[in-house]
Coordinates of C-alpha atoms and ligand atoms in Angstrom, one line a residue:
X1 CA -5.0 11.9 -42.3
X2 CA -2.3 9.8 -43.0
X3 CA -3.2 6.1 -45.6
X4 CA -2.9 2.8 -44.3
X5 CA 0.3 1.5 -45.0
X6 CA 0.0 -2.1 -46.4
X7 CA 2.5 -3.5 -44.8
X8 CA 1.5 -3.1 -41.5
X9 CA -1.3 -4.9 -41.5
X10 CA -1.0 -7.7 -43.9
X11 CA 0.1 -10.2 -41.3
X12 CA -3.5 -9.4 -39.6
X13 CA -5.2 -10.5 -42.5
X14 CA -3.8 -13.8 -41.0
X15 CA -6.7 -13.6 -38.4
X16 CA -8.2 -17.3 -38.1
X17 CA -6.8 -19.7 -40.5
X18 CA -10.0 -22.3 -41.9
X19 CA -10.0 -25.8 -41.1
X20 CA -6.2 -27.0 -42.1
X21 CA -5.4 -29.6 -44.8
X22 CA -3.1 -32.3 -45.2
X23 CA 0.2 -32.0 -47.3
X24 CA 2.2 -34.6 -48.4
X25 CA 5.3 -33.6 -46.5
X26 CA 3.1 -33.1 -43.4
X27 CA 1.8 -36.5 -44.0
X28 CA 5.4 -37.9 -43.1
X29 CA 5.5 -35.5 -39.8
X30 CA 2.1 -37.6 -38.9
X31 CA 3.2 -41.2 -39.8
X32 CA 6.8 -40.1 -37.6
X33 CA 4.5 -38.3 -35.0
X34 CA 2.4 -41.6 -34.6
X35 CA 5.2 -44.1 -34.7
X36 CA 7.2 -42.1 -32.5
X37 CA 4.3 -41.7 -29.8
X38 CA 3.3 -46.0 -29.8
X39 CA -0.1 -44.5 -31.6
X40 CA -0.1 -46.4 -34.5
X41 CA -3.0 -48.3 -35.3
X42 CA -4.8 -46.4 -33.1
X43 CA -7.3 -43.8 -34.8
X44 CA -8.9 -42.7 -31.4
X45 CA -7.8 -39.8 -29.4
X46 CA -6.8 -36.6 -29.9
X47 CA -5.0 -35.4 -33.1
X48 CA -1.8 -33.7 -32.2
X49 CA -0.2 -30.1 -33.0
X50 CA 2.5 -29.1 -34.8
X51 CA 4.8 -26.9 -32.8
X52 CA 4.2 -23.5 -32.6
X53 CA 5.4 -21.2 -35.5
X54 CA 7.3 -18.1 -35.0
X55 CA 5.7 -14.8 -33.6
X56 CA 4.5 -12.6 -36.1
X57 CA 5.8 -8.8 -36.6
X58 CA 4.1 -6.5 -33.9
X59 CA 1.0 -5.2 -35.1
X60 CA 1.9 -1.6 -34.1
X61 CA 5.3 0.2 -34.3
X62 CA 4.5 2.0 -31.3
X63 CA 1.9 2.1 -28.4
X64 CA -0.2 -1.3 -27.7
X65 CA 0.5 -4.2 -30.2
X66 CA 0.5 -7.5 -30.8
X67 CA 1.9 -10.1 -32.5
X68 CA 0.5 -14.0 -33.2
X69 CA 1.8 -17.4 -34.2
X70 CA 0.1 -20.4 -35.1
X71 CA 0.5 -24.4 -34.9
X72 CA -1.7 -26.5 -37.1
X73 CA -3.4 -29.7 -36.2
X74 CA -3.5 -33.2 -37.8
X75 CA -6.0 -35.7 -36.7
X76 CA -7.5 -38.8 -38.5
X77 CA -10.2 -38.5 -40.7
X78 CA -13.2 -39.5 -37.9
X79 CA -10.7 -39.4 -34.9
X80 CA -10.7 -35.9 -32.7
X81 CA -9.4 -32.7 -33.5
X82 CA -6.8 -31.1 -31.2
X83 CA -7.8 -29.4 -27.8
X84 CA -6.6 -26.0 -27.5
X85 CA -5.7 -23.1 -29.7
X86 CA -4.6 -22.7 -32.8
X87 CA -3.6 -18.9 -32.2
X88 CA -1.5 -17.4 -29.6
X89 CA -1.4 -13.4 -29.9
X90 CA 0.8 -11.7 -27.3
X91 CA 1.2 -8.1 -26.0
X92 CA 4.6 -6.4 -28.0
X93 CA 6.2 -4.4 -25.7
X94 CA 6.5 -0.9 -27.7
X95 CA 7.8 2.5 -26.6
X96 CA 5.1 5.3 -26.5
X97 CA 3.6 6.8 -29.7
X98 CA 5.3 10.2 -30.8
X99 CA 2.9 12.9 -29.8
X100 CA 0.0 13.3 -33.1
X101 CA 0.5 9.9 -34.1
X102 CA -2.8 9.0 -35.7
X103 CA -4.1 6.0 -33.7
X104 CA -5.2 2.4 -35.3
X105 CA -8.4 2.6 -35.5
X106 CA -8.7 6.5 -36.5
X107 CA -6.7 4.7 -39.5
X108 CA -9.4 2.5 -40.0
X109 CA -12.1 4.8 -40.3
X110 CA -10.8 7.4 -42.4
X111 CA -10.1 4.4 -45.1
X112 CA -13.9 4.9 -45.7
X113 CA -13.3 8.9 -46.1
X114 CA -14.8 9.9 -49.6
X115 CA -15.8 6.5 -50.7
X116 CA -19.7 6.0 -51.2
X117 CA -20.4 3.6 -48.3
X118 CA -24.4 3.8 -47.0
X119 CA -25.8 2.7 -50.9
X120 CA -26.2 6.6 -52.0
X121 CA -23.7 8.7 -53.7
X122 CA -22.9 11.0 -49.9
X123 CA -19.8 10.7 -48.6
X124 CA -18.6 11.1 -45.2
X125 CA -15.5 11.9 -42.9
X126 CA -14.9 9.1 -40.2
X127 CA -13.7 9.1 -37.0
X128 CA -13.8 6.0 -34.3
X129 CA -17.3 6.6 -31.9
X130 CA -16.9 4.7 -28.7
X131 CA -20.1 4.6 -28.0
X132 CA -21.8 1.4 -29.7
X133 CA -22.4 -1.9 -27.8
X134 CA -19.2 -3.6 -28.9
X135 CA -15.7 -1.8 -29.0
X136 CA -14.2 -4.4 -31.0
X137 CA -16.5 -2.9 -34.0
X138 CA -15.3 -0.6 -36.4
X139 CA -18.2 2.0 -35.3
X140 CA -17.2 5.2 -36.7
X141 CA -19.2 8.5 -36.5
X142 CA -19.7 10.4 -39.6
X143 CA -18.5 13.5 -38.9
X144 CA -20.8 16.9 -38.7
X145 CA -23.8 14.7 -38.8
X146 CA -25.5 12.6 -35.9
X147 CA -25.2 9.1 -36.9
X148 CA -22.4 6.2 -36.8
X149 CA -21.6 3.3 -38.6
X150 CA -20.6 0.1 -38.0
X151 CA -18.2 -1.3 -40.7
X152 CA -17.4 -5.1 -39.2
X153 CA -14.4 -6.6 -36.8
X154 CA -11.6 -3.6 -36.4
X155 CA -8.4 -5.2 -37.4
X156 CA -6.6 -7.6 -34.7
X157 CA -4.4 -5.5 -32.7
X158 CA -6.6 -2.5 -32.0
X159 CA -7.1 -1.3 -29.0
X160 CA -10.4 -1.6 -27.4
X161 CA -10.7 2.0 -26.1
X162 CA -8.4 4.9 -25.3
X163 CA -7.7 4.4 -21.2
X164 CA -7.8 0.5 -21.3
X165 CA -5.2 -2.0 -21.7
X166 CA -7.1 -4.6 -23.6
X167 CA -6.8 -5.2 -27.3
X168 CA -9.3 -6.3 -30.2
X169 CA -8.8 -10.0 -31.1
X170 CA -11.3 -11.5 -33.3
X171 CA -14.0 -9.6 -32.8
X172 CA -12.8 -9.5 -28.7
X173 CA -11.6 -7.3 -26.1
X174 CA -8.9 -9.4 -24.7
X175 CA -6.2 -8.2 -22.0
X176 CA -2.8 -9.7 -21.4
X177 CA -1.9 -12.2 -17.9
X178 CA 1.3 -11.9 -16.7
X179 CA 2.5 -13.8 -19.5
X180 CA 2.0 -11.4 -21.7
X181 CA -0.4 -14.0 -23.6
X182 CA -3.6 -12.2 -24.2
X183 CA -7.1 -13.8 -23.3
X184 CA -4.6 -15.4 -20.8
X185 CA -5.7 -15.9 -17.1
X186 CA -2.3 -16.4 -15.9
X187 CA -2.0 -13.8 -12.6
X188 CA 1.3 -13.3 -10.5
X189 CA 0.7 -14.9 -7.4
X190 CA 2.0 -13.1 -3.9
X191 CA 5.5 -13.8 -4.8
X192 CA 5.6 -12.2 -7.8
X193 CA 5.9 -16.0 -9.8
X194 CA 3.2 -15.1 -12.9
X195 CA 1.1 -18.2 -12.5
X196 CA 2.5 -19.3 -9.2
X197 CA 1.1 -21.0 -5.6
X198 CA 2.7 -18.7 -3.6
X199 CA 5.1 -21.8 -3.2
X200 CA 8.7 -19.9 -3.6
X201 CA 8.1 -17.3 -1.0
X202 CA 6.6 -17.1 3.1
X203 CA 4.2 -15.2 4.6
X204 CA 5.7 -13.5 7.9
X205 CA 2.5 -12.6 10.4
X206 CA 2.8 -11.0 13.3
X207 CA 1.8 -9.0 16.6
X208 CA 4.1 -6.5 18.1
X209 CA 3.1 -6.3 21.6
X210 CA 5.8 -4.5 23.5
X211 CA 4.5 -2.2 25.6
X212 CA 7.2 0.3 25.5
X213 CA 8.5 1.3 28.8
X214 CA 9.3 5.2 27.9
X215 CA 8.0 7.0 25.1
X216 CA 9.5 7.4 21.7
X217 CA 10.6 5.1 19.1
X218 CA 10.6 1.4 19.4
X219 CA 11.4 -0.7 16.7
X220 CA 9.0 -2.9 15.7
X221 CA 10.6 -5.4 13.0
X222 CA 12.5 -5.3 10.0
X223 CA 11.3 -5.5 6.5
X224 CA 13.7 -7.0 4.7
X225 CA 14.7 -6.4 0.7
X226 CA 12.5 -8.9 -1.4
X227 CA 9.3 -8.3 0.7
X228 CA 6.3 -8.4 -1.0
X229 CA 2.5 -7.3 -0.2
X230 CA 4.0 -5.2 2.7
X231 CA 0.3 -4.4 5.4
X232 CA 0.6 -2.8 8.8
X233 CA -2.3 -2.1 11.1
X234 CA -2.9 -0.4 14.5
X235 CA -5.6 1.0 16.4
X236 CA -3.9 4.0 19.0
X237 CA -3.1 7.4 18.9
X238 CA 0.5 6.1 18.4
X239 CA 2.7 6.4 15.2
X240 CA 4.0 4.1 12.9
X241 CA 7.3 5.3 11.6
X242 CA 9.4 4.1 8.7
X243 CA 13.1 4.3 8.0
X244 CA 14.8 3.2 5.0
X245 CA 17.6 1.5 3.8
X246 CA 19.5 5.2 3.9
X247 CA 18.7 5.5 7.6
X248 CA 16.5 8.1 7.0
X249 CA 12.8 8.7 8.0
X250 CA 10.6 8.7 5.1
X251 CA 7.7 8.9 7.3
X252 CA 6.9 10.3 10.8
X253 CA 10.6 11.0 11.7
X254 CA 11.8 13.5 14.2
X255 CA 8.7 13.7 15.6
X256 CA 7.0 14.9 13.7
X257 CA 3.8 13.8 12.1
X258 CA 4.1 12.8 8.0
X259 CA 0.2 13.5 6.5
X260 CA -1.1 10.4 5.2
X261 CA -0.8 10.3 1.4
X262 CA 1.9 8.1 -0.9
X263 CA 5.9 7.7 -0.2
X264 CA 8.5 6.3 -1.9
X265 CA 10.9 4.1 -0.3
X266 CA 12.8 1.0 -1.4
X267 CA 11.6 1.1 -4.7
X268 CA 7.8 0.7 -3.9
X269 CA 5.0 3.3 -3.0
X270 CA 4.1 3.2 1.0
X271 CA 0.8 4.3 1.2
X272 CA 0.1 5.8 4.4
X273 CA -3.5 6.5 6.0
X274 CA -4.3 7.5 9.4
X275 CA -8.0 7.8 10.1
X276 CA -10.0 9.1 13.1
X277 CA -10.6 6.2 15.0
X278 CA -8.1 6.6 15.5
X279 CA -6.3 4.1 12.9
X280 CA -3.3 4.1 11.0
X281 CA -2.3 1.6 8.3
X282 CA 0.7 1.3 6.0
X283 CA 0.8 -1.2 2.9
X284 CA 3.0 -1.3 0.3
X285 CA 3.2 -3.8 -3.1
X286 CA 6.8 -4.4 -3.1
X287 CA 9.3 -5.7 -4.1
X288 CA 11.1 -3.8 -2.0
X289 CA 14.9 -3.1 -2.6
X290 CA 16.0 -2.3 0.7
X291 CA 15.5 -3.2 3.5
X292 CA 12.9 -0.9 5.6
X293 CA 12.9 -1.0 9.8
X294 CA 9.1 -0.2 10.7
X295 CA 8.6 1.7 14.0
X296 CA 6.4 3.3 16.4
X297 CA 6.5 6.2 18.1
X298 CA 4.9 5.6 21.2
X299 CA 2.9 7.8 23.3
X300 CA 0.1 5.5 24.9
X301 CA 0.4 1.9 25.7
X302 CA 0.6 0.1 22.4
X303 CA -2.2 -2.1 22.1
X304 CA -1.0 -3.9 19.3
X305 CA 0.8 -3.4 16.0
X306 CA -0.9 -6.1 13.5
X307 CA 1.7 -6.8 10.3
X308 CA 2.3 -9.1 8.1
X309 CA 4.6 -9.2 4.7
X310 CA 5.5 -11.8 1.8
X311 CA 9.5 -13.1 1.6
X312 CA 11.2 -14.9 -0.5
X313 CA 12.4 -18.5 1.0
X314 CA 16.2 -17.9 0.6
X315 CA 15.2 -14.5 3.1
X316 CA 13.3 -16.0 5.6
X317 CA 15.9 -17.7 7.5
X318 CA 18.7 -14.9 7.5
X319 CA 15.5 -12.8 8.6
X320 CA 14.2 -14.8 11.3
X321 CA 17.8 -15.5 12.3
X322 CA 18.3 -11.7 12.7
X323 CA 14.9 -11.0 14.5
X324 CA 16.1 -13.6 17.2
X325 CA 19.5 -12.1 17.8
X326 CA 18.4 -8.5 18.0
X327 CA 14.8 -10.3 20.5
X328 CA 12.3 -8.9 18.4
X329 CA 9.4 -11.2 19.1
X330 CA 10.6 -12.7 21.9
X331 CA 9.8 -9.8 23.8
X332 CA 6.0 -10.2 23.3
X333 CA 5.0 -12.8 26.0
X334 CA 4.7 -10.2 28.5
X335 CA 1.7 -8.3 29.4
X336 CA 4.1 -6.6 32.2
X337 CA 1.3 -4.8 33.4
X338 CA -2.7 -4.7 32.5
X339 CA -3.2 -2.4 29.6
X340 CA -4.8 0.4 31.0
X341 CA -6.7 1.4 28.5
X342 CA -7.1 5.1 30.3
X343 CA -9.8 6.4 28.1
X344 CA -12.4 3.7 28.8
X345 CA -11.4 3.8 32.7
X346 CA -14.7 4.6 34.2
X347 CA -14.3 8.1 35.6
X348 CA -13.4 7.3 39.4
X349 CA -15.1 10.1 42.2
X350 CA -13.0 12.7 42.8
X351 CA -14.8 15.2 44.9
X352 CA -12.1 17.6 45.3
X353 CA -10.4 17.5 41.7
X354 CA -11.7 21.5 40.8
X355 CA -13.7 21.3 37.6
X356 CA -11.7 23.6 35.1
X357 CA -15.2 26.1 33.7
X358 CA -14.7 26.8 30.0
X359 CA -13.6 30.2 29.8
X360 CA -14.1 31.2 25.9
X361 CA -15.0 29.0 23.0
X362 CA -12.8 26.3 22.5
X363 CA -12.2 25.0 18.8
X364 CA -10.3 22.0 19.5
X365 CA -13.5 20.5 21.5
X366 CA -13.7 18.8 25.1
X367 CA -11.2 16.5 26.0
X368 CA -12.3 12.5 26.9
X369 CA -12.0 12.3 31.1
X370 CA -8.6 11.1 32.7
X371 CA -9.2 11.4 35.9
X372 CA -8.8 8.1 38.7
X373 CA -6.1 6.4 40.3
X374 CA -5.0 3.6 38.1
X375 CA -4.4 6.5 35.2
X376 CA -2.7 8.5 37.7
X377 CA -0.1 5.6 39.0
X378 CA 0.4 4.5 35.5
X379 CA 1.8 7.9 34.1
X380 CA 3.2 8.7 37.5
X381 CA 5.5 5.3 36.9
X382 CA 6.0 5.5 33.6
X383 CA 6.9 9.2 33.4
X384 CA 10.1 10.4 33.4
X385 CA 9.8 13.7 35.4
X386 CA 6.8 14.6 37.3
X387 CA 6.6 18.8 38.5
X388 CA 4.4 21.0 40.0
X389 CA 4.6 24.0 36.9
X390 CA 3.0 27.4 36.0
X391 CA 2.1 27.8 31.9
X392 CA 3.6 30.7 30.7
X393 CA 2.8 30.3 26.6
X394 CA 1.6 28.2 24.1
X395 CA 2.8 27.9 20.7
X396 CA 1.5 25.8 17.9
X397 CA 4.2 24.6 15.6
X398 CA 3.4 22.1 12.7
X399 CA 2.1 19.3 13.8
X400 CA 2.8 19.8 17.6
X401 CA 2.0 22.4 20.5
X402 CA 5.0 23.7 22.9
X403 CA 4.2 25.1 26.0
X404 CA 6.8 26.8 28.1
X405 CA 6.6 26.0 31.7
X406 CA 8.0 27.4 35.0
X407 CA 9.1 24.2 36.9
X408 CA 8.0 25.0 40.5
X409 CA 7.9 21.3 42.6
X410 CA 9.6 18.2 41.2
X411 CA 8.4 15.3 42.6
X412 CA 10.5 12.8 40.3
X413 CA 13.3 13.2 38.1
X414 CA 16.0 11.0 35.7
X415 CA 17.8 14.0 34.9
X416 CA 18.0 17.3 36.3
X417 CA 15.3 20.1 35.4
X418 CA 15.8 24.0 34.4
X419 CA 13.4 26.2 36.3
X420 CA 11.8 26.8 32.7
X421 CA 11.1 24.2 30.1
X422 CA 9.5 23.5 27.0
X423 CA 7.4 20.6 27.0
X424 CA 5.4 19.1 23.9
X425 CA 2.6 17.5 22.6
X426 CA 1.4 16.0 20.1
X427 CA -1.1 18.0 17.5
X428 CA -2.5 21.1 17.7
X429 CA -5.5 19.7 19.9
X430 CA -4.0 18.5 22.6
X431 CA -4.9 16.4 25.2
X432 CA -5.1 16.7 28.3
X433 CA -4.7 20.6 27.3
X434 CA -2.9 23.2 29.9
X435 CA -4.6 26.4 30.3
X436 CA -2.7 29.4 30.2
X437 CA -1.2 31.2 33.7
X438 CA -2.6 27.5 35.5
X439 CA -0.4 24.8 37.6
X440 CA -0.5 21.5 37.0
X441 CA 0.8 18.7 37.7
X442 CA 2.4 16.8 35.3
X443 CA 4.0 13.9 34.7
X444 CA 6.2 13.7 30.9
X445 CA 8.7 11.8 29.0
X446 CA 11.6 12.2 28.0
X447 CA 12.6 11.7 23.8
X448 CA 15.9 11.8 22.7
X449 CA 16.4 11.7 18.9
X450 CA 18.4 8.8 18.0
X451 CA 20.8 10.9 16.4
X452 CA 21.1 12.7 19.0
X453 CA 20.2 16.1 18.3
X454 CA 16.9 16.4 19.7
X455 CA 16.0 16.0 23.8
X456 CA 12.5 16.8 24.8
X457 CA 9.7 16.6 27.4
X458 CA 6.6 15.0 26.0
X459 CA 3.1 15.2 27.4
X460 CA 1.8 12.0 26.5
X461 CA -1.4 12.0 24.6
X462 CA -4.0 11.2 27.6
X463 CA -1.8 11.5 30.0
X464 CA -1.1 12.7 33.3
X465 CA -1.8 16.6 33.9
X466 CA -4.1 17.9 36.6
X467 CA -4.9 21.4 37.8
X468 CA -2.7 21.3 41.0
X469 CA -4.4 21.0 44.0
X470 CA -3.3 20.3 47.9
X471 CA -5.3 16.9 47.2
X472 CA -3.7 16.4 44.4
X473 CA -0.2 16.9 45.8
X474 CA -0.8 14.4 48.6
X475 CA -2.2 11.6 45.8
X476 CA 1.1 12.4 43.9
X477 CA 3.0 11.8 46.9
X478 CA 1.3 8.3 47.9
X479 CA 1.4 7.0 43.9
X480 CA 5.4 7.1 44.2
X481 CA 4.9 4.5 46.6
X482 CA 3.1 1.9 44.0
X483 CA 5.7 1.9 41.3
X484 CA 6.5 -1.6 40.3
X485 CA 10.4 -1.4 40.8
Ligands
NAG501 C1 -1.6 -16.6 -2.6 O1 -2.0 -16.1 -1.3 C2 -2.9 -15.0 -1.3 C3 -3.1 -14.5 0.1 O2 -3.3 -15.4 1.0 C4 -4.2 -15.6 -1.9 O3 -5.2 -14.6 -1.9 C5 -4.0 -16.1 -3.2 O4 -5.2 -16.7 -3.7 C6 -2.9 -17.2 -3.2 N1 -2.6 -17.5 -4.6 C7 -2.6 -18.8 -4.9 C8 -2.3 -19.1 -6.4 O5 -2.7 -19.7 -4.2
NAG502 C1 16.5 -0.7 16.0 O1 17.0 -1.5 15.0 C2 18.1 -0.9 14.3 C3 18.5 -1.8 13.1 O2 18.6 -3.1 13.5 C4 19.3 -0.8 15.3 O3 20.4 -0.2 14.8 C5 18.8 0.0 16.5 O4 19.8 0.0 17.5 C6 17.5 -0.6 17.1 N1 17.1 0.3 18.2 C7 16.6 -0.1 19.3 C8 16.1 0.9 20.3 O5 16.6 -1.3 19.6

């Protein structure tokens, strides 16, 4: 065990000064103070402070520390004392401790090793017990033997226990605001000012509403540097994506689907979740040092994207400037059609839609009911391509299922189709799901990569894919008929 070294600690024994006394020279500072301020002749009020002395030597060379400096107070003889402290201590900022540096308060326990301390002749070996009711006791545990003992106030400066950031003052855990003052309540407000009203920065609030007329990606707004308490919110089986200031994904790019979990981008941690409700959120504390561009990769009408963010006043008006020209926002008075909602559609009568029987166990569970008209029309005006096709395979693949299909009728097309294609969807669950050697009906988009380099059917999740059926084929026929133009 290493000693104490005296040095270290002699500016603790500071601690709490008594009552302070009037000196001649201090005297003078009063009379100036009083004639100076229009008090004199006045005994009442308040005394008044000296200003603050400088701060003290950091109580630690390394880890937690703290150092303190004082003001004294003069005040008539049967006026008031000052209000307010006559003690500051602050948080030193230190670099770590060296690996087997003996902590503080181990220090202060092991200066009672081999001394007769309980009023017999025994002596002990201590070491700190964190157990006892107050932490800013020196409690130390005798070692090899089952009892502790409490040996007064640890020094000022220790800290209150091993995992926490507070520090003993007095006889008190106190932790630091953001003014590094500790005991202080001083807490940054949302734009990062410590002790703050949120007055230097704006809170942007919004609802993306656009519907998406294909599915893919749609940008949803940008996120410019500086933003601060970053929170995005949905409630589909739609995507949220993320791009940063590189251009590159950093979450559900390409595709394909990031697992929730923590990402770094533009300096701060995006924390991603994506429950079964199916939910997905995004929030992130900022600042951030790029800007980010939030998407969504869309699948199902978007019901709403919910998001809201924290900028600095000098960034609002370049930002909002910007939103206008690229008509972000302005695009969101439009319902263009009624959300469809296809899940909750009440299952319309259809007599001669054959009822696909279960052949084997299915793990991935029974899919929600699609069927009826106004589910129909909607994919079969929204979809790129709509075909008659024969499943050959299936083949899971990440996060996604590819099915190869031999294209047998097309009813509509933007682009020409091969007589066998891939066409994806989303998870490894699908739904609506294609059995194997059936034809369907189908009605998918078309994604192209913005780069580029990827061009793909997609089955919407939910969307359009019936067992084919003469009945079918004629309701296919007559919903081409009902596209809004
Ligand atoms: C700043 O705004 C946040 C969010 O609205 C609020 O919780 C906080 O109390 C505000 N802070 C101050 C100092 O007004
Ligand atoms: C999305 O925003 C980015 C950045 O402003 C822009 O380069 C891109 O063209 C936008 N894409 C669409 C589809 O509007």
């Amino acid at each position: 065990m290493g000693k104490l070294r005296p040095g270290k600690v002699e500016w603790l024994a500071l601690g709490h000064t008594g009552r302070p006394t009037l000196r001649p020279l201090q005297n003078l500072l009063l009379l100036w103070t009083l004639l100076n301020c229009g008090l004199g002749g006045s005994a009442q009020g308040p005394g008044e402070w000296t200003p603050w002395g400088s701060w003290s030597r950091c109580s630690s060379s390394c880890g937690r520390g703290l150092s303190v400096r004082s003001r004294r107070c003069f005040w008539f003889p049967g006026g008031e004392p000052c209000w307010g402290d006559s003690h500051e201590y602050r948080l030193c900022p230190l670099p770590d401790c060296p690996l087997g540096a003996i902590p503080f308060r181990d220090l202060q326990c092991a200066l009672y090793n081999g001394h007769p301390v309980l009023g017999t002749q025994k002596t002990y070996q201590w070491v700190p017990f964190y157990g006892a009711p107050n932490q800013c006791d020196l409690n130390c545990l005798a070692e090899g033997h089952a009892f502790y003992h409490s040996f007064g106030r640890v020094l000022d400066g220790t800290p209150c226990s091993p995992g926490t950031q507070g520090l003993c003052v007095a006889g008190r855990c106190l932790s630091a605001g953001c003014d590094g003052l500790l005991g202080s309540d001083a807490r940054e407000d949302h734009c990062g000012r410590c002790g703050g009203t949120n007055e230097s920065c704006l809170l942007v609030q919004r609802v993306f509403r656009d519907s998406g007329a294909f599915a893919g990606y749609w940008n949803v707004t940008l996120i410019p540097e500086g933003a601060r308490h970053i929170r995005v919110a949905h409630r589909s089986r739609n995507h949220l994506a993320l791009i940063g200031g590189d251009g590159r994904y950093v979450l559900n790019g390409n595709w394909a689907v990031s697992p929730p979990g923590t990402y770094e981008a533009a300096g701060t941690r995006v924390v991603y979740t994506r429950a079964a409700g199916p939910e997905e959120t995004l929030s992130a504390a900022g600042p951030t040092s790029q800007d980010l561009l939030l998407q969504v990769l869309l699948q199902e009408p978007n019901p709403g994207i919910a998001f809201e963010f924290w900028l600095p006043r000098e960034r609002y008006g370049p930002f909002q400037a910007q939103a206008q020209a690229v008509g972000w926002f302005l695009r969101q008075q439009q319902p263009r059609e009624v959300e469809p909602q296809a899940p909750e559609l009440p299952a319309a009568p259809a007599p001669s839609a054959p009822r696909t029987p279960t052949p084997a166990p299915d793990p991935c569970g029974r899919c929600p009911d699609t069927r009826g008209r106004a589910h129909r029309l909607l994919y079969y005006c929204r979809g790129d391509f709509v075909f008659r096709a024969r499943v050959l395979s299936r083949l899971h693949q990440g996060q996604e299922t590819r099915y190869e299909v031999q294209v047998q009728l097309i009813y509509k097309n933007r682009s020409p189709l091969r007589a066998l294609e891939y066409v994806w969807a989303l998870g490894r669950c699908p739904c609506p799901r294609l059995d194997l050697h059936r034809e369907y009906l189908l009605a998918v988009q078309r994604l192209i990569s913005p780069d580029g380099t990827q061009d793909r059917l997609l089955l919407p999740h939910m969307g359009y894919a019936r067992a084919w059926s003469p009945a079918e084929d004629s309701r296919v026929r007559l919903a081409a008929r009902h596209c809004p133009v």
